[in-house]
């Protein structure tokens, strides 16, 4: 049975969550199609057709789709939905925006944030901010999902894999229900928080915005890590909103997560639980973060961070 | 302009939940229930639009049994004008909620639906987009800033790696992020006054025949536990562990 993946990309390359989705698709069916929506997609088409595991690349390429919105993307998917058993994407703000609309227009339920695939219609997903895990089974004819990618290795480019390319019909103009105006990106000589291999985060004990940057910055530079922050540090103004790690901020799943001076509220730990290795550095030996970390140092972060920065 | 704000009654977000003894559901018996936090942001924003003269009426709706009166009263005390309880004891799922909301919207004819981006129990994050899809309306999801001008809503959305600004043709469905605002505290006199505001009851089945859920929960369990941490004594030990034991450096 065929699987359709809605690709998330930045106009030039596929997001890692999409490449992870391609790997996950192998557990769901035997033929994987990837849908690209945007404008001037030639570069992306070349990348997509070499992705190991993709057998067909569907392309909706039109000038008015350059900043395509959910209102215009959803109908492109629903008109071919019936030929697929599963329609899904990685768990990203893009897929979480578009796919529920697709599901409703197809009159099927949706299962968000799958963390484990048991079979093509049975999945595990976190509920209550990751404090519980529920196993759900769907009787719908089409499964619409987002899959949290951190458990799946990103599919690799294989020049020998040359998937077919099929251009799908696109209306001459958008519905104009919603119109893209502008965007702001977090300054990014650093990896994106959601996709970084290493994330280092600071709490309120960093003391000020200046100290937050001056202390964590050099270590992040050395490790090529993204910098995150606890809700308390964000609320205190030490770090920008989009640096907040946790259930109500960004959920991360890096290979290595280091929490400096973060006590470990439920909402914070829910957002880091899928990390491969968690390190906690905290002066308080009773901080809850030590209960979910793999390694702990009961020490002053202002001593530890310079030592670490010099040593790595 | 009329704004409809759906509100869900959920286990208070500070409370640790557990599976039932048979491991097939979440045991919520006897737990403190509260309005879903993101829905409070939606109510707050709707009330601010009314206070600014942009909106003329704020109507709340909740789906469930009479115990939902408490969250509706909470919203009325915050400043909503009236409330509707759509009565059902069935579990509806996001699609079921979206369909019932659509049926209600055909009666109430709001210009804007403001709702939380997700509920903190199921964490699905689907109902707003599903509703917009069923209605064929514009959708603004994960919104942290909202301004209304003529027949257009300008929103700033929280997206991976930054923010995005969209303009939406009204009517539209907008889903609130926590950063949209800080919901006001409810004062006791307001709570008393809210008791005089009307709560209308509608049987869900009179809006729409309800169908059985297509997605069934077959098990609920604790996540695989990790930790507690191996406590190390020095930075050197930590680097050694990360390099040679965990292989992540």
XYZ file of C-alpha atoms in Angstrom:
561
model
C 0.000 0.000 0.000
C 1.185 3.503 -0.775
C 2.184 6.133 1.714
C 2.194 9.878 1.086
C 4.595 12.126 2.976
C 4.054 15.883 3.022
C 7.575 17.296 2.753
C 8.675 20.173 4.960
C 11.445 22.236 3.369
C 13.008 25.688 3.408
C 12.922 26.232 -0.362
C 16.381 24.722 -0.882
C 16.587 21.538 1.118
C 14.349 19.105 2.949
C 14.017 19.439 6.706
C 15.519 16.629 8.700
C 12.045 15.761 10.036
C 11.006 14.872 6.474
C 14.018 12.625 5.943
C 13.219 10.914 9.245
C 9.622 10.481 8.072
C 10.870 8.667 4.956
C 12.630 6.160 7.205
C 9.520 5.733 9.357
C 7.416 5.152 6.217
C 9.121 1.799 5.665
C 7.202 0.532 8.706
C 3.870 1.649 7.253
C 3.723 0.410 3.672
C 5.716 -0.585 0.661
C 5.674 2.456 -1.609
C 6.548 5.930 -0.419
C 5.578 9.066 -2.304
C 6.847 12.470 -1.276
C 4.825 15.618 -1.959
C 6.716 18.874 -2.547
C 4.743 22.112 -2.513
C 6.366 25.433 -3.362
C 7.869 27.512 -6.164
C 11.049 26.919 -8.215
C 11.470 23.452 -6.803
C 14.087 22.005 -9.204
C 16.837 21.836 -6.591
C 14.499 20.182 -4.093
C 13.163 17.718 -6.650
C 16.720 16.501 -7.299
C 17.285 15.984 -3.582
C 13.920 14.305 -3.037
C 14.251 11.762 -5.842
C 17.591 10.574 -4.487
C 16.236 9.965 -1.019
C 16.606 6.334 -0.233
C 13.129 4.804 0.101
C 11.204 7.333 -2.002
C 9.664 5.827 -5.144
C 7.778 8.844 -6.462
C 8.047 12.590 -5.982
C 4.803 14.505 -6.454
C 5.404 18.146 -7.284
C 3.080 21.121 -6.906
C 5.273 23.895 -8.278
C 3.729 27.312 -8.985
C 4.787 30.908 -8.329
C 1.829 31.549 -6.018
C 2.826 28.572 -3.854
C 6.117 30.164 -2.763
C 4.793 30.807 0.736
C 2.008 28.286 0.513
C -0.525 28.325 3.344
C -2.553 25.420 4.748
C -5.704 26.645 2.975
C -4.030 26.129 -0.409
C -1.972 23.024 0.401
C -4.742 20.929 1.942
C -6.850 20.676 -1.264
C -3.753 19.528 -3.222
C -3.564 16.551 -0.861
C -7.247 15.774 -0.397
C -7.817 15.329 -4.122
C -5.424 12.352 -4.152
C -5.990 11.188 -0.573
C -8.110 8.189 -1.562
C -5.173 6.479 -3.279
C -3.162 6.326 -0.058
C -3.444 4.263 3.097
C -1.331 6.675 5.133
C -0.744 10.411 4.757
C 1.760 11.849 7.148
C 4.658 14.126 7.877
C 7.322 14.681 10.475
C 6.157 16.521 13.571
C 6.770 20.165 12.667
C 4.816 23.402 12.908
C 4.193 23.099 9.154
C 2.678 19.604 9.198
C 0.772 20.318 12.415
C -0.821 23.253 10.636
C -1.710 21.493 7.377
C -2.490 17.849 8.153
C -5.445 18.260 10.562
C -7.132 20.345 7.853
C -6.430 17.541 5.360
C -7.877 14.938 7.739
C -11.106 16.862 8.331
C -11.599 17.545 4.620
C -11.113 13.811 4.009
C -13.526 12.995 6.870
C -11.016 10.930 8.827
C -9.496 11.339 12.275
C -5.875 12.192 12.786
C -3.236 10.847 15.144
C -0.672 13.490 16.127
C 2.821 13.069 17.446
C 3.285 9.327 16.968
C 6.348 8.092 18.847
C 6.109 4.425 17.952
C 4.548 2.531 15.049
C 3.132 -0.858 16.132
C 1.452 -1.595 12.819
C -0.036 0.486 10.007
C -3.014 1.518 12.164
C -1.750 1.102 15.721
C 0.474 3.710 17.299
C 1.861 4.971 20.564
C 1.674 8.669 21.314
C 2.352 10.832 24.372
C -0.538 12.422 26.272
C -0.586 14.748 29.276
C 2.667 16.424 28.223
C 4.427 13.097 27.922
C 3.566 11.989 31.435
C 1.609 9.076 29.964
C 1.778 7.175 26.705
C -1.374 5.936 25.030
C -1.668 3.202 22.440
C -4.334 4.003 19.868
C -5.813 2.035 17.018
C -7.631 3.558 14.081
C -10.530 2.080 12.089
C -10.404 4.852 9.507
C -9.675 3.896 5.873
C -6.872 6.467 5.697
C -4.427 7.206 8.493
C -3.361 10.830 8.816
C -0.410 11.198 11.180
C 2.483 13.273 12.326
C 5.436 11.234 13.496
C 8.024 12.467 15.940
C 11.168 11.807 14.008
C 13.800 11.534 16.680
C 13.460 7.742 16.824
C 14.191 7.336 13.128
C 17.505 7.884 11.384
C 17.178 10.434 8.586
C 16.982 8.721 5.200
C 20.226 9.190 3.254
C 20.715 10.500 -0.253
C 21.518 7.710 -2.648
C 22.420 8.868 -6.196
C 21.380 5.451 -7.488
C 17.834 6.063 -6.270
C 16.026 8.082 -8.921
C 12.375 8.275 -8.011
C 9.793 9.159 -10.670
C 8.681 12.751 -10.722
C 5.013 13.540 -11.270
C 3.775 17.116 -11.507
C 0.308 17.480 -10.086
C -2.291 19.917 -11.265
C -2.284 23.209 -9.382
C -5.070 25.822 -9.533
C -4.063 29.007 -11.409
C -4.233 30.993 -8.183
C -4.589 30.476 -4.462
C -7.854 30.706 -2.528
C -6.597 33.927 -0.924
C -8.196 33.047 2.390
C -4.831 33.506 4.066
C -1.883 35.473 2.726
C 1.712 35.196 3.843
C 3.173 38.560 4.879
C 6.593 38.099 6.432
C 8.701 35.949 8.705
C 11.399 36.326 11.332
C 14.062 33.680 11.794
C 16.041 33.211 14.931
C 19.625 34.195 14.100
C 21.079 31.035 12.745
C 24.762 30.617 12.543
C 23.698 28.014 15.117
C 21.645 24.908 14.376
C 17.869 25.168 14.832
C 16.755 24.195 18.325
C 14.322 21.543 17.128
C 16.894 19.821 14.900
C 20.243 20.314 16.631
C 22.398 17.285 17.458
C 23.451 18.923 20.722
C 21.355 21.326 22.804
C 22.620 23.177 25.881
C 20.054 24.947 28.020
C 20.231 27.416 30.859
C 17.921 28.258 33.724
C 17.285 31.314 35.820
C 20.452 30.797 37.862
C 22.414 32.204 34.900
C 21.431 35.532 36.460
C 21.025 37.947 33.550
C 20.684 38.156 29.795
C 24.357 39.140 29.447
C 25.606 36.302 31.628
C 23.307 33.849 29.844
C 24.942 34.610 26.494
C 28.475 35.064 27.805
C 28.408 31.782 29.728
C 26.598 29.485 27.304
C 27.711 31.109 24.027
C 31.339 29.893 23.896
C 30.373 26.321 24.820
C 27.608 26.276 22.203
C 30.117 27.544 19.655
C 32.572 24.766 20.455
C 29.967 22.001 20.425
C 28.040 23.463 17.469
C 25.053 23.257 19.786
C 21.750 25.111 19.850
C 21.036 27.159 22.957
C 17.804 26.554 24.835
C 16.334 27.985 28.006
C 13.900 27.065 30.751
C 10.565 28.843 30.970
C 11.842 30.663 34.071
C 14.867 32.003 32.165
C 12.631 33.153 29.313
C 10.151 34.786 31.689
C 13.039 36.587 33.391
C 14.081 37.948 29.999
C 17.456 36.158 29.864
C 16.629 34.349 26.637
C 14.193 34.972 23.774
C 10.785 33.261 23.634
C 11.766 30.947 20.829
C 14.606 29.514 22.928
C 12.185 28.007 25.429
C 12.488 24.234 25.687
C 9.558 22.279 27.058
C 6.011 21.231 26.468
C 4.878 24.806 25.916
C 8.020 25.759 24.005
C 10.076 23.653 21.633
C 10.242 19.912 22.175
C 13.751 18.701 21.476
C 15.282 15.280 20.919
C 19.007 15.754 20.371
C 21.751 13.158 20.855
C 22.974 15.203 23.812
C 20.991 17.585 26.007
C 22.782 19.445 28.792
C 20.670 21.335 31.339
C 22.571 23.951 33.335
C 20.860 25.230 36.450
C 17.455 23.907 35.396
C 15.457 22.283 38.184
C 13.301 20.214 35.848
C 9.604 21.116 35.989
C 7.183 18.612 34.455
C 6.620 20.890 31.504
C 10.376 21.199 30.867
C 11.200 17.514 31.197
C 8.259 16.607 28.951
C 10.011 18.536 26.197
C 13.383 16.783 26.513
C 12.411 13.182 27.327
C 13.204 11.924 23.844
C 16.811 13.101 23.972
C 19.322 10.287 23.649
C 21.502 11.415 26.558
C 20.544 14.004 29.179
C 23.128 15.659 31.413
C 22.080 17.804 34.375
C 24.334 20.288 36.135
C 22.750 21.746 39.242
C 23.844 22.886 42.695
C 20.753 21.337 44.273
C 21.214 17.562 44.596
C 17.438 17.172 45.036
C 16.526 18.954 41.788
C 13.944 16.803 39.921
C 16.021 17.035 36.734
C 18.404 14.442 38.212
C 15.531 11.932 38.249
C 15.313 11.885 34.465
C 18.930 12.648 33.506
C 21.512 10.041 32.527
C 24.469 11.862 34.046
C 24.558 14.479 36.756
C 27.049 16.890 38.244
C 26.112 18.479 41.558
C 28.166 21.594 40.955
C 28.111 25.290 40.164
C 27.454 25.838 36.475
C 29.791 28.848 36.501
C 32.638 26.444 37.410
C 31.571 23.639 35.110
C 30.898 25.515 31.882
C 34.376 27.104 31.464
C 36.012 23.755 32.246
C 33.811 22.006 29.712
C 34.434 24.698 27.120
C 38.190 24.274 27.493
C 38.071 20.503 27.470
C 35.917 19.721 24.446
C -18.207 41.314 15.421
C -19.167 38.168 17.290
C -16.509 35.819 18.653
C -17.072 32.184 19.588
C -14.643 30.652 22.087
C -14.767 26.882 22.684
C -13.484 25.808 26.082
C -12.467 22.370 27.299
C -12.544 21.078 30.863
C -9.319 19.203 31.564
C -7.343 17.837 34.510
C -5.485 20.767 36.043
C -2.072 20.966 34.407
C -0.236 20.853 37.738
C -1.630 17.446 38.615
C 0.146 14.190 37.883
C -2.156 11.701 36.167
C -2.018 7.906 36.285
C -3.366 5.030 34.195
C -6.451 3.165 35.450
C -5.888 -0.187 37.151
C -6.672 -2.107 33.958
C -4.191 0.044 31.990
C -6.780 0.978 29.389
C -7.526 4.600 30.178
C -6.420 7.619 32.183
C -7.748 7.669 35.738
C -9.206 11.142 36.165
C -11.678 10.327 38.940
C -11.570 12.809 41.793
C -8.896 15.008 40.197
C -9.060 18.799 40.145
C -10.404 19.994 36.813
C -9.661 23.372 35.211
C -10.192 25.254 31.978
C -7.636 24.184 29.382
C -4.817 26.781 29.729
C -4.621 27.600 26.004
C -8.396 28.158 25.978
C -7.966 30.765 28.698
C -5.624 32.641 26.349
C -8.353 32.477 23.708
C -11.012 33.851 26.096
C -8.664 36.599 27.268
C -7.965 37.693 23.697
C -11.666 37.683 22.829
C -12.479 39.810 25.869
C -9.692 42.257 25.020
C -11.135 42.608 21.521
C -14.492 43.369 23.099
C -12.973 45.894 25.505
C -11.236 47.573 22.558
C -14.575 47.910 20.793
C -13.590 45.524 18.005
C -15.920 42.752 19.117
C -19.522 43.162 20.198
C -20.198 39.778 21.771
C -18.125 36.922 23.191
C -19.921 33.568 23.337
C -18.368 30.508 24.945
C -19.155 26.887 24.275
C -18.155 23.686 26.020
C -18.919 20.067 25.195
C -19.714 17.599 27.948
C -21.941 17.209 30.981
C -23.250 19.690 33.513
C -19.959 19.519 35.382
C -18.615 21.743 32.597
C -20.593 24.616 34.108
C -17.531 25.440 36.238
C -15.270 26.229 33.290
C -18.047 28.139 31.544
C -18.620 30.201 34.724
C -14.885 30.863 34.807
C -15.004 32.301 31.293
C -18.138 34.306 32.100
C -16.362 35.722 35.144
C -13.424 36.692 32.945
C -15.885 38.716 30.880
C -17.590 36.567 28.247
C -21.220 37.552 27.587
C -22.936 34.187 27.510
C -22.215 30.488 27.374
C -23.547 27.373 25.719
C -23.210 23.837 27.050
C -23.513 21.224 24.327
C -24.568 18.197 26.322
C -23.100 14.793 25.658
C -21.410 12.124 27.733
C -19.638 10.680 24.697
C -15.924 11.064 23.985
C -15.889 13.065 20.792
C -12.299 13.321 19.577
C -11.019 16.327 17.652
C -12.999 15.549 14.496
C -16.224 15.041 16.475
C -15.703 18.369 18.254
C -14.963 20.122 14.967
C -18.152 18.740 13.397
C -20.316 19.779 16.355
C -18.709 23.219 16.361
C -19.462 23.593 12.665
C -23.120 22.756 13.322
C -23.236 25.272 16.166
C -21.525 27.929 14.049
C -24.249 27.577 11.431
C -26.712 28.680 14.157
C -24.576 31.256 15.960
C -22.866 32.801 12.905
C -19.737 34.196 14.592
C -17.161 36.154 12.549
C -14.258 34.691 14.439
C -13.574 31.507 16.377
C -10.776 31.855 18.910
C -9.614 28.638 20.562
C -6.623 27.106 22.321
C -3.985 25.562 20.054
C -4.289 22.239 21.876
C -5.712 20.745 25.038
C -3.239 19.674 27.674
C -4.820 16.240 28.154
C -4.835 14.700 24.666
C -2.243 17.120 23.251
C -3.677 16.525 19.775
C -3.646 20.099 18.464
C -6.147 19.349 15.702
C -9.594 20.792 16.393
C -8.983 24.389 15.165
C -7.481 23.311 11.832
C -10.180 20.647 11.396
C -12.923 23.187 12.050
C -11.410 25.657 9.585
C -11.147 22.888 7.000
C -14.780 21.809 7.456
C -15.997 25.405 7.200
C -13.664 26.344 4.334
C -12.438 29.268 6.456
C -8.969 30.717 6.875
C -6.940 29.383 9.801
C -4.299 31.037 11.950
C -2.588 28.475 14.166
C -0.198 28.857 17.152
C -0.901 32.589 17.224
C 1.063 34.891 19.543
C -0.197 38.260 18.216
C -3.558 39.236 16.800
C -4.935 42.470 15.365
C -8.227 42.914 13.533
C -8.668 45.521 10.830
C -11.849 45.769 8.771
C -12.501 42.262 7.510
C -8.967 41.019 8.038
C -7.152 39.391 10.946
C -3.403 39.954 11.080
C -1.661 37.218 13.034
C 1.865 36.364 14.088
C 2.352 32.609 14.333
C 4.954 30.747 16.375
C 6.638 28.372 13.919
C 9.754 26.193 14.084
C 12.777 28.465 14.163
C 10.947 31.805 14.336
C 7.638 33.488 13.600
C 5.472 34.033 10.550
C 2.958 36.796 9.822
C -0.220 36.085 7.889
C -3.305 38.065 7.043
C -6.542 36.097 7.201
C -9.832 36.885 5.570
C -12.679 36.810 8.096
C -14.490 34.715 9.138
C -11.552 32.693 10.394
C -10.468 30.215 13.047
C -7.539 31.289 15.198
C -5.697 29.050 17.653
C -3.964 30.651 20.615
C -0.423 30.044 21.794
C 0.454 30.700 25.452
C 2.395 33.786 24.347
C -0.705 35.498 22.974
C -1.446 37.118 26.339
C -1.535 36.597 30.094
C -5.098 35.643 31.089
C -6.570 37.843 33.828
C -7.257 36.506 37.303
C -10.888 36.057 38.145
C -11.998 38.140 41.113
C -14.647 36.873 43.502
C -17.225 39.618 42.741
C -16.921 38.782 39.039
C -17.492 35.146 39.819
C -20.648 36.097 41.738
C -21.828 38.272 38.885
C -21.104 35.510 36.395
C -23.721 33.391 38.158
C -26.348 35.724 36.745
C -25.148 35.330 33.176
C -27.037 32.751 31.123
C -25.761 29.258 30.280
C -27.869 27.706 27.556
C -28.005 23.908 27.196
C -28.276 22.141 23.855
C -28.383 18.362 23.412
C -25.491 17.439 21.110
C -27.699 15.022 19.188
C -29.991 17.889 18.180
C -27.044 19.510 16.388
C -25.709 16.394 14.755
C -26.098 12.610 15.076
C -22.974 11.483 16.946
C -20.854 8.699 15.544
C -18.628 6.275 17.391
C -14.961 7.190 17.609
C -12.817 5.716 14.855
C -9.655 5.959 16.918
C -9.792 3.832 20.051
C -7.424 3.972 22.980
C -6.368 0.407 23.738
C -3.738 1.041 26.427
C -2.376 3.795 28.654
C 0.951 3.405 30.411
C 3.776 5.380 31.961
C 6.577 6.309 29.578
C 9.709 4.192 29.686
C 11.525 5.521 32.697
C 14.959 7.017 32.416
C 17.368 8.103 35.102
C 17.929 8.685 37.911
C 21.206 10.214 36.878
C 24.548 8.624 37.505
C 26.145 11.314 39.654
C 29.701 12.071 38.546
C 32.387 13.904 40.487
C 34.152 16.039 37.925
C 33.992 17.551 34.472
C 36.683 15.072 33.368
C 34.491 12.165 34.422
C 31.585 13.701 32.529
C 33.577 14.136 29.327
C 34.880 10.610 29.603
C 31.348 9.249 30.076
C 29.961 11.215 27.146
C 32.822 10.164 24.866
C 33.415 6.567 25.824
C 30.215 5.353 27.483
C 27.434 7.226 25.684
C 29.339 7.977 22.470
C 27.686 11.374 21.947
C 30.759 13.627 21.988
